mmCIF file of C-alpha atoms and ligand atoms in Angstrom:
data_model
loop_
_atom_site.group_PDB
_atom_site.id
_atom_site.type_symbol
_atom_site.label_atom_id
_atom_site.label_comp_id
_atom_site.label_asym_id
_atom_site.label_seq_id
_atom_site.Cartn_x
_atom_site.Cartn_y
_atom_site.Cartn_z
ATOM 1 C CA MET I 1 -9.582 -32.469 -9.329
ATOM 2 C CA THR I 2 -6.108 -32.180 -10.880
ATOM 3 C CA ASP I 3 -3.843 -35.211 -10.656
ATOM 4 C CA PHE I 4 -0.322 -34.362 -9.576
ATOM 5 C CA PRO I 5 2.789 -36.494 -10.070
ATOM 6 C CA LYS I 6 3.682 -38.596 -7.001
ATOM 7 C CA PRO I 7 5.844 -39.141 -5.164
ATOM 8 C CA CYS I 8 7.872 -36.040 -5.804
ATOM 9 C CA ARG I 9 10.491 -35.103 -3.200
ATOM 10 C CA TYR I 10 10.867 -31.405 -3.932
ATOM 11 C CA VAL I 11 8.562 -28.464 -4.482
ATOM 12 C CA VAL I 12 10.574 -25.689 -6.154
ATOM 13 C CA SER I 13 10.092 -22.028 -7.031
ATOM 14 C CA ALA I 14 8.946 -22.053 -10.661
ATOM 15 C CA CYS I 15 11.231 -19.134 -11.555
ATOM 16 C CA LEU I 16 14.264 -21.269 -10.567
ATOM 17 C CA ALA I 17 13.097 -23.911 -13.049
ATOM 18 C CA GLY I 18 13.007 -21.315 -15.839
ATOM 19 C CA THR I 19 9.406 -20.061 -15.765
ATOM 20 C CA PRO I 20 9.359 -16.306 -16.511
ATOM 21 C CA CYS I 21 7.085 -15.563 -13.539
ATOM 22 C CA ARG I 22 9.182 -13.013 -11.633
ATOM 23 C CA TYR I 23 7.701 -9.593 -10.959
ATOM 24 C CA ASP I 24 9.703 -8.243 -13.923
ATOM 25 C CA GLY I 25 8.640 -11.027 -16.300
ATOM 26 C CA ARG I 26 11.986 -12.820 -16.175
ATOM 27 C CA SER I 27 13.082 -16.127 -14.647
ATOM 28 C CA ASN I 28 15.891 -17.033 -12.236
ATOM 29 C CA LEU I 29 16.840 -20.177 -14.172
ATOM 30 C CA ARG I 30 19.155 -22.533 -12.305
ATOM 31 C CA PRO I 31 19.892 -25.507 -14.571
ATOM 32 C CA GLU I 32 20.229 -27.899 -11.626
ATOM 33 C CA ILE I 33 16.688 -27.002 -10.473
ATOM 34 C CA ALA I 34 15.245 -27.288 -13.991
ATOM 35 C CA ALA I 35 16.866 -30.748 -14.190
ATOM 36 C CA LEU I 36 15.049 -31.832 -11.010
ATOM 37 C CA VAL I 37 11.718 -30.889 -12.624
ATOM 38 C CA GLU I 38 12.609 -32.609 -15.890
ATOM 39 C CA SER I 39 13.488 -35.841 -14.098
ATOM 40 C CA GLY I 40 10.201 -35.805 -12.171
ATOM 41 C CA GLU I 41 11.873 -35.233 -8.790
ATOM 42 C CA ALA I 42 10.413 -31.740 -8.360
ATOM 43 C CA VAL I 43 7.176 -29.889 -8.979
ATOM 44 C CA PRO I 44 7.401 -26.141 -9.812
ATOM 45 C CA VAL I 45 5.012 -23.612 -8.262
ATOM 46 C CA CYS I 46 4.785 -19.831 -8.269
ATOM 47 C CA PRO I 47 2.732 -18.753 -5.251
ATOM 48 C CA GLU I 48 2.297 -15.188 -6.508
ATOM 49 C CA VAL I 49 0.845 -16.304 -9.845
ATOM 50 C CA LEU I 50 -1.299 -18.919 -8.046
ATOM 51 C CA GLY I 51 -2.611 -16.066 -5.895
ATOM 52 C CA GLY I 52 -3.910 -14.340 -9.012
ATOM 53 C CA LEU I 53 -1.240 -11.682 -9.466
ATOM 54 C CA PRO I 54 -0.234 -10.745 -13.027
ATOM 55 C CA THR I 55 3.229 -11.018 -14.580
ATOM 56 C CA PRO I 56 4.872 -8.567 -14.752
ATOM 57 C CA ARG I 57 3.692 -6.994 -11.478
ATOM 58 C CA THR I 58 4.789 -4.327 -9.037
ATOM 59 C CA PRO I 59 7.412 -5.750 -6.646
ATOM 60 C CA SER I 60 6.274 -6.367 -3.078
ATOM 61 C CA GLU I 61 7.882 -6.954 0.296
ATOM 62 C CA ARG I 62 6.717 -8.364 3.625
ATOM 63 C CA ARG I 63 6.084 -5.729 6.249
ATOM 64 C CA GLY I 64 5.406 -7.638 9.458
ATOM 65 C CA GLU I 65 2.324 -9.789 8.921
ATOM 66 C CA ARG I 66 1.317 -7.858 5.787
ATOM 67 C CA VAL I 67 2.689 -7.788 2.244
ATOM 68 C CA VAL I 68 2.770 -4.418 0.502
ATOM 69 C CA SER I 69 3.671 -3.422 -3.041
ATOM 70 C CA ALA I 70 6.169 -0.694 -3.873
ATOM 71 C CA GLU I 71 3.156 1.434 -4.801
ATOM 72 C CA GLY I 72 1.667 1.001 -1.323
ATOM 73 C CA ASP I 73 -1.061 -1.531 -2.152
ATOM 74 C CA ASP I 74 -1.815 -4.206 0.434
ATOM 75 C CA VAL I 75 -1.443 -7.541 -1.401
ATOM 76 C CA THR I 76 -1.520 -9.773 1.680
ATOM 77 C CA GLY I 77 -4.687 -11.520 0.472
ATOM 78 C CA GLU I 78 -3.211 -12.505 -2.893
ATOM 79 C CA PHE I 79 0.069 -13.638 -1.323
ATOM 80 C CA SER I 80 -1.725 -15.694 1.361
ATOM 81 C CA ALA I 81 -4.080 -17.352 -1.124
ATOM 82 C CA GLY I 82 -1.155 -18.189 -3.395
ATOM 83 C CA ALA I 83 0.891 -19.639 -0.537
ATOM 84 C CA GLU I 84 -2.034 -21.886 0.462
ATOM 85 C CA ALA I 85 -2.564 -23.014 -3.142
ATOM 86 C CA ALA I 86 1.130 -23.803 -3.567
ATOM 87 C CA LEU I 87 1.165 -25.716 -0.266
ATOM 88 C CA TYR I 88 -1.806 -27.761 -1.459
ATOM 89 C CA ILE I 89 0.086 -28.757 -4.624
ATOM 90 C CA ALA I 90 3.229 -29.604 -2.629
ATOM 91 C CA GLU I 91 1.270 -31.831 -0.257
ATOM 92 C CA GLU I 92 -0.708 -33.484 -3.082
ATOM 93 C CA CYS I 93 2.592 -34.361 -4.740
ATOM 94 C CA GLY I 94 3.967 -35.864 -1.528
ATOM 95 C CA CYS I 95 6.835 -33.372 -1.308
ATOM 96 C CA SER I 96 8.907 -33.195 1.858
ATOM 97 C CA ALA I 97 11.550 -30.640 0.852
ATOM 98 C CA ALA I 98 11.640 -27.349 -1.019
ATOM 99 C CA VAL I 99 14.164 -25.358 -3.041
ATOM 100 C CA LEU I 100 12.998 -21.753 -2.926
ATOM 101 C CA LYS I 101 14.159 -18.455 -4.400
ATOM 102 C CA ALA I 102 16.197 -16.589 -1.817
ATOM 103 C CA ARG I 103 14.891 -13.286 -0.387
ATOM 104 C CA SER I 104 11.462 -13.395 -2.119
ATOM 105 C CA PRO I 105 8.446 -12.171 -0.091
ATOM 106 C CA SER I 106 6.764 -15.493 -0.962
ATOM 107 C CA CYS I 107 9.611 -17.964 -1.335
ATOM 108 C CA GLY I 108 12.476 -16.478 0.686
ATOM 109 C CA CYS I 109 13.553 -18.584 3.650
ATOM 110 C CA GLY I 110 15.667 -17.322 6.509
ATOM 111 C CA ARG I 111 16.363 -13.832 5.129
ATOM 112 C CA ILE I 112 13.937 -11.481 3.371
ATOM 113 C CA TYR I 113 13.669 -7.758 2.625
ATOM 114 C CA ASP I 114 12.233 -5.688 5.447
ATOM 115 C CA GLY I 115 9.364 -3.902 3.702
ATOM 116 C CA THR I 116 11.112 -0.552 3.240
ATOM 117 C CA PHE I 117 12.221 -1.201 -0.376
ATOM 118 C CA THR I 118 15.757 -0.159 0.551
ATOM 119 C CA HIS I 119 17.394 -3.578 -0.071
ATOM 120 C CA THR I 120 17.588 -4.100 3.695
ATOM 121 C CA LEU I 121 17.544 -7.753 4.749
ATOM 122 C CA VAL I 122 16.121 -9.068 8.009
ATOM 123 C CA ASP I 123 15.600 -12.540 9.483
ATOM 124 C CA GLY I 124 12.320 -14.056 8.332
ATOM 125 C CA ASP I 125 10.483 -16.130 5.746
ATOM 126 C CA GLY I 126 8.260 -15.311 2.796
ATOM 127 C CA LEU I 127 4.634 -16.392 3.208
ATOM 128 C CA PHE I 128 4.972 -19.663 1.278
ATOM 129 C CA ALA I 129 8.252 -20.599 2.953
ATOM 130 C CA ALA I 130 6.706 -19.897 6.374
ATOM 131 C CA LEU I 131 3.817 -22.286 5.640
ATOM 132 C CA LEU I 132 6.192 -25.009 4.470
ATOM 133 C CA ARG I 133 8.389 -24.536 7.560
ATOM 134 C CA LYS I 134 5.322 -24.934 9.817
ATOM 135 C CA LYS I 135 4.497 -28.185 8.029
ATOM 136 C CA GLY I 136 7.996 -29.554 8.618
ATOM 137 C CA PHE I 137 9.390 -29.338 5.076
ATOM 138 C CA GLN I 138 13.166 -29.292 4.693
ATOM 139 C CA LEU I 139 13.936 -25.873 3.205
ATOM 140 C CA PHE I 140 16.741 -24.843 0.864
ATOM 141 C CA THR I 141 17.346 -21.703 -1.133
ATOM 142 C CA GLU I 142 18.945 -22.107 -4.559
ATOM 143 C CA GLU I 143 22.152 -21.007 -2.863
ATOM 144 C CA THR I 144 22.136 -23.502 0.038
ATOM 145 C CA PHE I 145 20.894 -26.313 -2.254
ATOM 146 C CA SER I 146 23.765 -25.809 -4.695
ATOM 147 C CA ALA I 147 26.256 -25.639 -1.832
ATOM 148 C CA GLU I 148 24.933 -28.925 -0.405
ATOM 149 C CA LYS I 149 25.121 -30.655 -3.817
ATOM 150 C CA ALA I 150 28.627 -29.305 -4.590
HETATM 151 S S1 SF4 O 1 6.757 -16.113 -6.021
HETATM 152 FE FE1 SF4 O 1 8.457 -17.541 -5.831
HETATM 153 S S2 SF4 O 1 8.297 -18.737 -7.720
HETATM 154 FE FE2 SF4 O 1 7.103 -16.905 -8.070
HETATM 155 S S3 SF4 O 1 8.530 -15.491 -9.023
HETATM 156 FE FE3 SF4 O 1 8.571 -15.071 -6.834
HETATM 157 S S4 SF4 O 1 10.290 -16.296 -6.087
HETATM 158 FE FE4 SF4 O 1 9.752 -17.086 -8.087
#
């Protein structure tokens, strides 16, 4: 079994730490999040990659309890498996808080796209964020985290 660094306060979206794991093969680098990983205070995870999806990949959105790609494929299984795998890593590392990419169907917390691919936001969480919320993690997006640290 893999050994993970402990204790590590934050689990963070890997794309915020500079990993090019977004659907379009780019990252969402936020230097303050990359610094948390470098100092050993955060562990990066990408639930969609952990769920076996390739990079780049067709973008997806939550549609109720399901996750569907822009091409109409049901990818709920991959997203769910990835969220569980990422949660396992977060718990193994002793994390109690998360900094997650806003509006993602996996990582978004509080506001996500509505499944119509029309850039329409609704209240809700991505699959990974929802699992972390159920487990009592303190949740930030990169936007609320930066505002709190400012
Ligand atoms: S699943 Fe999360 S970590 Fe992976 S690219 Fe999407 S927002 Fe970033």
